[in-house]
mmCIF file of C-alpha atoms in Angstrom:
data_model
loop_
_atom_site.group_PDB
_atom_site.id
_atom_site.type_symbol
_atom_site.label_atom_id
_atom_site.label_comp_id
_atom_site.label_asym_id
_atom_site.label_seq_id
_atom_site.Cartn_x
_atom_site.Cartn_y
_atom_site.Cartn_z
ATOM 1 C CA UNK A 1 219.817 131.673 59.560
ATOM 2 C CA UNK A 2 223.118 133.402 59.770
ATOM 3 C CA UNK A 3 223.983 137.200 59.802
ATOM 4 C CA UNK A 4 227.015 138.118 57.359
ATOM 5 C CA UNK A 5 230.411 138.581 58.823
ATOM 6 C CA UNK A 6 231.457 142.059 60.345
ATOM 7 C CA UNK A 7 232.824 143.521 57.748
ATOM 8 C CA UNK A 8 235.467 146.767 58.885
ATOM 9 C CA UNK A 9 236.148 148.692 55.244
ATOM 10 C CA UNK A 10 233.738 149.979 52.980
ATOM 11 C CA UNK A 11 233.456 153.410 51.649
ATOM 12 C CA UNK A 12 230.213 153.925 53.070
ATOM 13 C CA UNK A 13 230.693 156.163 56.859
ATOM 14 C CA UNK A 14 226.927 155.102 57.640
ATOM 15 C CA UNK A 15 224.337 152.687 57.776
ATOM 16 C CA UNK A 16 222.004 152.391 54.434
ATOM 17 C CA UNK A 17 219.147 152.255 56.543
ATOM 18 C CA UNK A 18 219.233 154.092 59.566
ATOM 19 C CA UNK A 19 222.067 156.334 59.227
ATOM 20 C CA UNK A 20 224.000 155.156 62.081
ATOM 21 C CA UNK A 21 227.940 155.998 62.201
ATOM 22 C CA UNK A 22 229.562 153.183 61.975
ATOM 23 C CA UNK A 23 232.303 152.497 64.539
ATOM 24 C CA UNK A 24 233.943 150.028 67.168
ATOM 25 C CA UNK A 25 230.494 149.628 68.856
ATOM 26 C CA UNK A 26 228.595 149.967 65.707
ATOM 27 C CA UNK A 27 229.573 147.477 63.426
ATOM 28 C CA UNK A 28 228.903 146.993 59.145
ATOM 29 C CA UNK A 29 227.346 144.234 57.858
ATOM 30 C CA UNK A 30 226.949 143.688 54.309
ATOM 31 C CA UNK A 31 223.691 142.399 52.737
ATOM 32 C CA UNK A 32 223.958 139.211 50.817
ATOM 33 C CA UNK A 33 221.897 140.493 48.680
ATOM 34 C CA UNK A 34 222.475 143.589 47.735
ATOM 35 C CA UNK A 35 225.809 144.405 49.277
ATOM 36 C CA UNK A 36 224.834 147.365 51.072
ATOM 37 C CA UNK A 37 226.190 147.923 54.290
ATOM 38 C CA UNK A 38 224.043 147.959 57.136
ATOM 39 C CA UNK A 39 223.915 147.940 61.255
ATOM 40 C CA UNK A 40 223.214 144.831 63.260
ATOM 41 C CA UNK A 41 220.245 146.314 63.818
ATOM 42 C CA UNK A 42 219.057 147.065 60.342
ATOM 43 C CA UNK A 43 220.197 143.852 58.817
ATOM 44 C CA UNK A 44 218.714 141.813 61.757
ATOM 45 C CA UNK A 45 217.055 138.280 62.277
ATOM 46 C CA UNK A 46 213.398 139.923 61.451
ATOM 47 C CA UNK A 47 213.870 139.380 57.968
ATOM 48 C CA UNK A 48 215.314 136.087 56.307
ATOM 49 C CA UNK A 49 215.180 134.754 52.675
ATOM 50 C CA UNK A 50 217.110 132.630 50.345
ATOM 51 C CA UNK A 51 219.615 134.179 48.278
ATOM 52 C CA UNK A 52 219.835 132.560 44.428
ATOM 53 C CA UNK A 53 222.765 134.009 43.407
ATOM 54 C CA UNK A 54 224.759 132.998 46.593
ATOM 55 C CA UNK A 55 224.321 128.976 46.467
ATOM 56 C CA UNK A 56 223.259 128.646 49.474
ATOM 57 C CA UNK A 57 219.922 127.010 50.537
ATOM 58 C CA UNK A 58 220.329 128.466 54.046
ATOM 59 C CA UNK A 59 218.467 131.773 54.763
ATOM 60 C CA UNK A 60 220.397 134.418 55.288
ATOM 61 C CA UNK A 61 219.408 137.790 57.006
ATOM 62 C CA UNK A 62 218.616 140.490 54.447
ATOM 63 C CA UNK A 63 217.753 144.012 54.382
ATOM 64 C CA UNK A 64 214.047 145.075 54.346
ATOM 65 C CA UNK A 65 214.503 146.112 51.074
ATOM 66 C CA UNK A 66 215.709 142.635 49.645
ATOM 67 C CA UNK A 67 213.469 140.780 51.586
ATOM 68 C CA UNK A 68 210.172 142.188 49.879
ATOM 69 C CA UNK A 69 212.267 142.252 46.552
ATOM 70 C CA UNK A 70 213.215 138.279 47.063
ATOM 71 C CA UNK A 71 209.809 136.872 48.261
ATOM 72 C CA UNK A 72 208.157 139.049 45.392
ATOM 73 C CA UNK A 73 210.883 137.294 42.795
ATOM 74 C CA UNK A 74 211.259 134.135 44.391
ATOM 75 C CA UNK A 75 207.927 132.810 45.611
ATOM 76 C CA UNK A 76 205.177 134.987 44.305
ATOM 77 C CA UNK A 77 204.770 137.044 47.786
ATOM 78 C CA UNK A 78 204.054 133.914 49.813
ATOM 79 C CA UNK A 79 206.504 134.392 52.631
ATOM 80 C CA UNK A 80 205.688 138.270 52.539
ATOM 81 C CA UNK A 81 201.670 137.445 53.615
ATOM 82 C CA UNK A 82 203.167 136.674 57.331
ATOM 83 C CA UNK A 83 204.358 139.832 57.945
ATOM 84 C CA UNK A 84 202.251 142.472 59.379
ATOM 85 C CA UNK A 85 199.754 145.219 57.431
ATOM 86 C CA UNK A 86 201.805 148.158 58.569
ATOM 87 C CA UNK A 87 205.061 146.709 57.514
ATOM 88 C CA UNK A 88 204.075 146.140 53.489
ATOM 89 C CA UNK A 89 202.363 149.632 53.286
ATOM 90 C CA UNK A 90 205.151 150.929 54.659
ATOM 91 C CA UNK A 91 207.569 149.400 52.560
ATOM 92 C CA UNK A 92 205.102 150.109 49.650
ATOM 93 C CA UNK A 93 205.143 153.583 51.063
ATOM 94 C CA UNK A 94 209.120 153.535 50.565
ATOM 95 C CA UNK A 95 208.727 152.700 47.329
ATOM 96 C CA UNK A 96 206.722 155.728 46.434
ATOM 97 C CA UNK A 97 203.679 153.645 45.538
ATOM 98 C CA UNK A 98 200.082 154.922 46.730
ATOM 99 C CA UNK A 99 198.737 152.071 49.316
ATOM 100 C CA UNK A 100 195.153 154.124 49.673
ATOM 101 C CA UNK A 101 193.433 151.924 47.282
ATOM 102 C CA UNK A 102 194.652 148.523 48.883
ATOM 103 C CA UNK A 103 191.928 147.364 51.054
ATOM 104 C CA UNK A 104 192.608 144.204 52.044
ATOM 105 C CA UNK A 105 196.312 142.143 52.894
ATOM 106 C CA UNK A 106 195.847 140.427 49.460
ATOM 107 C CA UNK A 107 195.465 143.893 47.595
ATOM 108 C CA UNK A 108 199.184 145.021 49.085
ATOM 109 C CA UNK A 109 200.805 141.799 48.518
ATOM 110 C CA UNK A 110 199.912 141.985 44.726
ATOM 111 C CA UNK A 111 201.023 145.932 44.768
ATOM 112 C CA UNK A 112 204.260 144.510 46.126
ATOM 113 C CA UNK A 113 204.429 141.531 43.339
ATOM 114 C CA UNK A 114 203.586 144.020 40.512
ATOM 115 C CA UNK A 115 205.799 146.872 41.986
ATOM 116 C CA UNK A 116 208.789 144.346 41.737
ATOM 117 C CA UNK A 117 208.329 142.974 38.408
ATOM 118 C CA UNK A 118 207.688 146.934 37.014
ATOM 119 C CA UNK A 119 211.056 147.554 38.969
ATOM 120 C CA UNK A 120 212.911 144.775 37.137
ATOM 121 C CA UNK A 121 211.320 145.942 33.605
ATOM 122 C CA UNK A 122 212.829 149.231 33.887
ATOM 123 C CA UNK A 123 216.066 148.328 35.429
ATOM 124 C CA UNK A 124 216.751 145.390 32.994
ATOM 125 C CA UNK A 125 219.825 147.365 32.350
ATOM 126 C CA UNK A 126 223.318 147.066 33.990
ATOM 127 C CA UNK A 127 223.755 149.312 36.951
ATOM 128 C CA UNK A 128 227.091 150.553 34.609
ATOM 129 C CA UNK A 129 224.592 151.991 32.383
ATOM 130 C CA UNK A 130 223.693 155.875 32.391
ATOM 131 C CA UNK A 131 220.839 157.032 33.232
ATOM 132 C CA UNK A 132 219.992 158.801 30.166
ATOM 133 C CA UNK A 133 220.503 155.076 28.217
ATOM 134 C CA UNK A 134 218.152 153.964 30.774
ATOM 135 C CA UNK A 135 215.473 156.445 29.958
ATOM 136 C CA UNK A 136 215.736 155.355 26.526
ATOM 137 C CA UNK A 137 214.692 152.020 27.016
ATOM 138 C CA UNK A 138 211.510 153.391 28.842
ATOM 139 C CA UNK A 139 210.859 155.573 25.606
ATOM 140 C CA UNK A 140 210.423 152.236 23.255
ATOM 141 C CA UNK A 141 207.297 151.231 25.871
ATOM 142 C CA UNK A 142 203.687 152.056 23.939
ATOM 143 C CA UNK A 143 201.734 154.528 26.004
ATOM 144 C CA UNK A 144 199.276 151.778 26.869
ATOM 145 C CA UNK A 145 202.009 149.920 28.200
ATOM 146 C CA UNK A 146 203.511 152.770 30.416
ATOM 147 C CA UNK A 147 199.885 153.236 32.120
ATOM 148 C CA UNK A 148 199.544 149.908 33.062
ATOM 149 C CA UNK A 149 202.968 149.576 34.727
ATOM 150 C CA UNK A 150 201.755 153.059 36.656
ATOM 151 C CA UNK A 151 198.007 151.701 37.412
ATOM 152 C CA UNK A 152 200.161 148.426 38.650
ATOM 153 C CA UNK A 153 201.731 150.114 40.810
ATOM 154 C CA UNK A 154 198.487 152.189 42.237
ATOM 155 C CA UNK A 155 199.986 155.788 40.630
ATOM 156 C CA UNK A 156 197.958 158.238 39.827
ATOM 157 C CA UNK A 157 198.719 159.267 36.124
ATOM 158 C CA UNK A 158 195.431 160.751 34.491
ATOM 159 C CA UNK A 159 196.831 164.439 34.097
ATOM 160 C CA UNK A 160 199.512 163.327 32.167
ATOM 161 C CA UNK A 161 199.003 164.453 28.419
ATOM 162 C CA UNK A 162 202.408 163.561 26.660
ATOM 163 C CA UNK A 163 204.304 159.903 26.586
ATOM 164 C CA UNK A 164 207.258 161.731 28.171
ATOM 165 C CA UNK A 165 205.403 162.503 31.207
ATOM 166 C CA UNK A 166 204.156 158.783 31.528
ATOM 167 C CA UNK A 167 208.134 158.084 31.240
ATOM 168 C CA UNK A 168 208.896 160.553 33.956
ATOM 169 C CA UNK A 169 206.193 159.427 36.353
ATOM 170 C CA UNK A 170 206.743 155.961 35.764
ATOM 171 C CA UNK A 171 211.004 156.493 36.602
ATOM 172 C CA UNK A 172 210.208 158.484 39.784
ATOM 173 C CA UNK A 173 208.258 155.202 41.342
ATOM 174 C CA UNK A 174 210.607 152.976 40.339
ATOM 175 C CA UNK A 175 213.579 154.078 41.811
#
């Protein structure tokens, strides 16, 4: 597994993940992924996937982020069941999804699984997209299909009356 190259411009003072200044002892490394950048320690050996669009077979060190998002995508959550409870509710957590129903390791792996596919429904779009087009696309969903992405995800949505709200609810734990 390699770690990207050093990279020394970027408009980005900071690390994505921890905030830390970058400078001569702190140093930015993109994600291969999803070209964030990110300190050595951030973007570290801990977590390691394939990246499709790159080529390469190689694993490559990814964010947190990217990792879940990749084993979710790219093997159904398999590589994702070695890593420890604390680390998928927290990442869950992250995500703004409710981990108080998930009893068992199995439970938050498929939270994780259906979190990622509800993510890539609603941001089908290009990132170039506005928001508000974005929003649209959530409006042509059928009611019945906006509470079962939000029960997917473990959300809560039984005082909302109007579609909108379901819209609303469903965009704040997806982003």
């Amino acid at each position: 597994p390699t770690i990207a190259t050093p990279v020394m411009t970027s408009s980005r003072p900071d690390c994505t993940g921890c905030a830390a200044v970058f400078c001569y002892r702190v140093w930015r490394y993109p994600c291969p992924a999803c070209n964030d950048d990110f300190c050595s320690s951030c973007l570290s050996r801990t977590y390691q996937h394939r990246v499709p669009r790159t080529g390469n077979s190689e694993p490559v060190c990814v964010c947190a982020e990217c990792y879940f998002r990749l084993c979710a995508q790219c093997c159904g959550g398999k590589c994702v069941s070695e890593r420890p409870v604390a680390e998928l509710k927290a990442y869950l957590q992250r995500r703004g999804v409710d981990t108080g129903s998930s009893l068992e390791k199995y439970d938050l792996i498929k939270a994780i699984n259906d979190h990622v596919r509800v993510e890539s429904v609603t941001s089908s779009k290009p990132a170039a997209l506005s928001s508000r087009r974005r929003d649209t696309s959530l409006e042509n969903f059928t009611v019945a299909q906006l509470r079962a992405a939000l029960d997917k995800l473990g959300v809560r949505h039984s005082h909302c009356v109007e579609k909108q709200e379901l819209v609303l609810l469903l965009r704040k734990n997806c982003v």
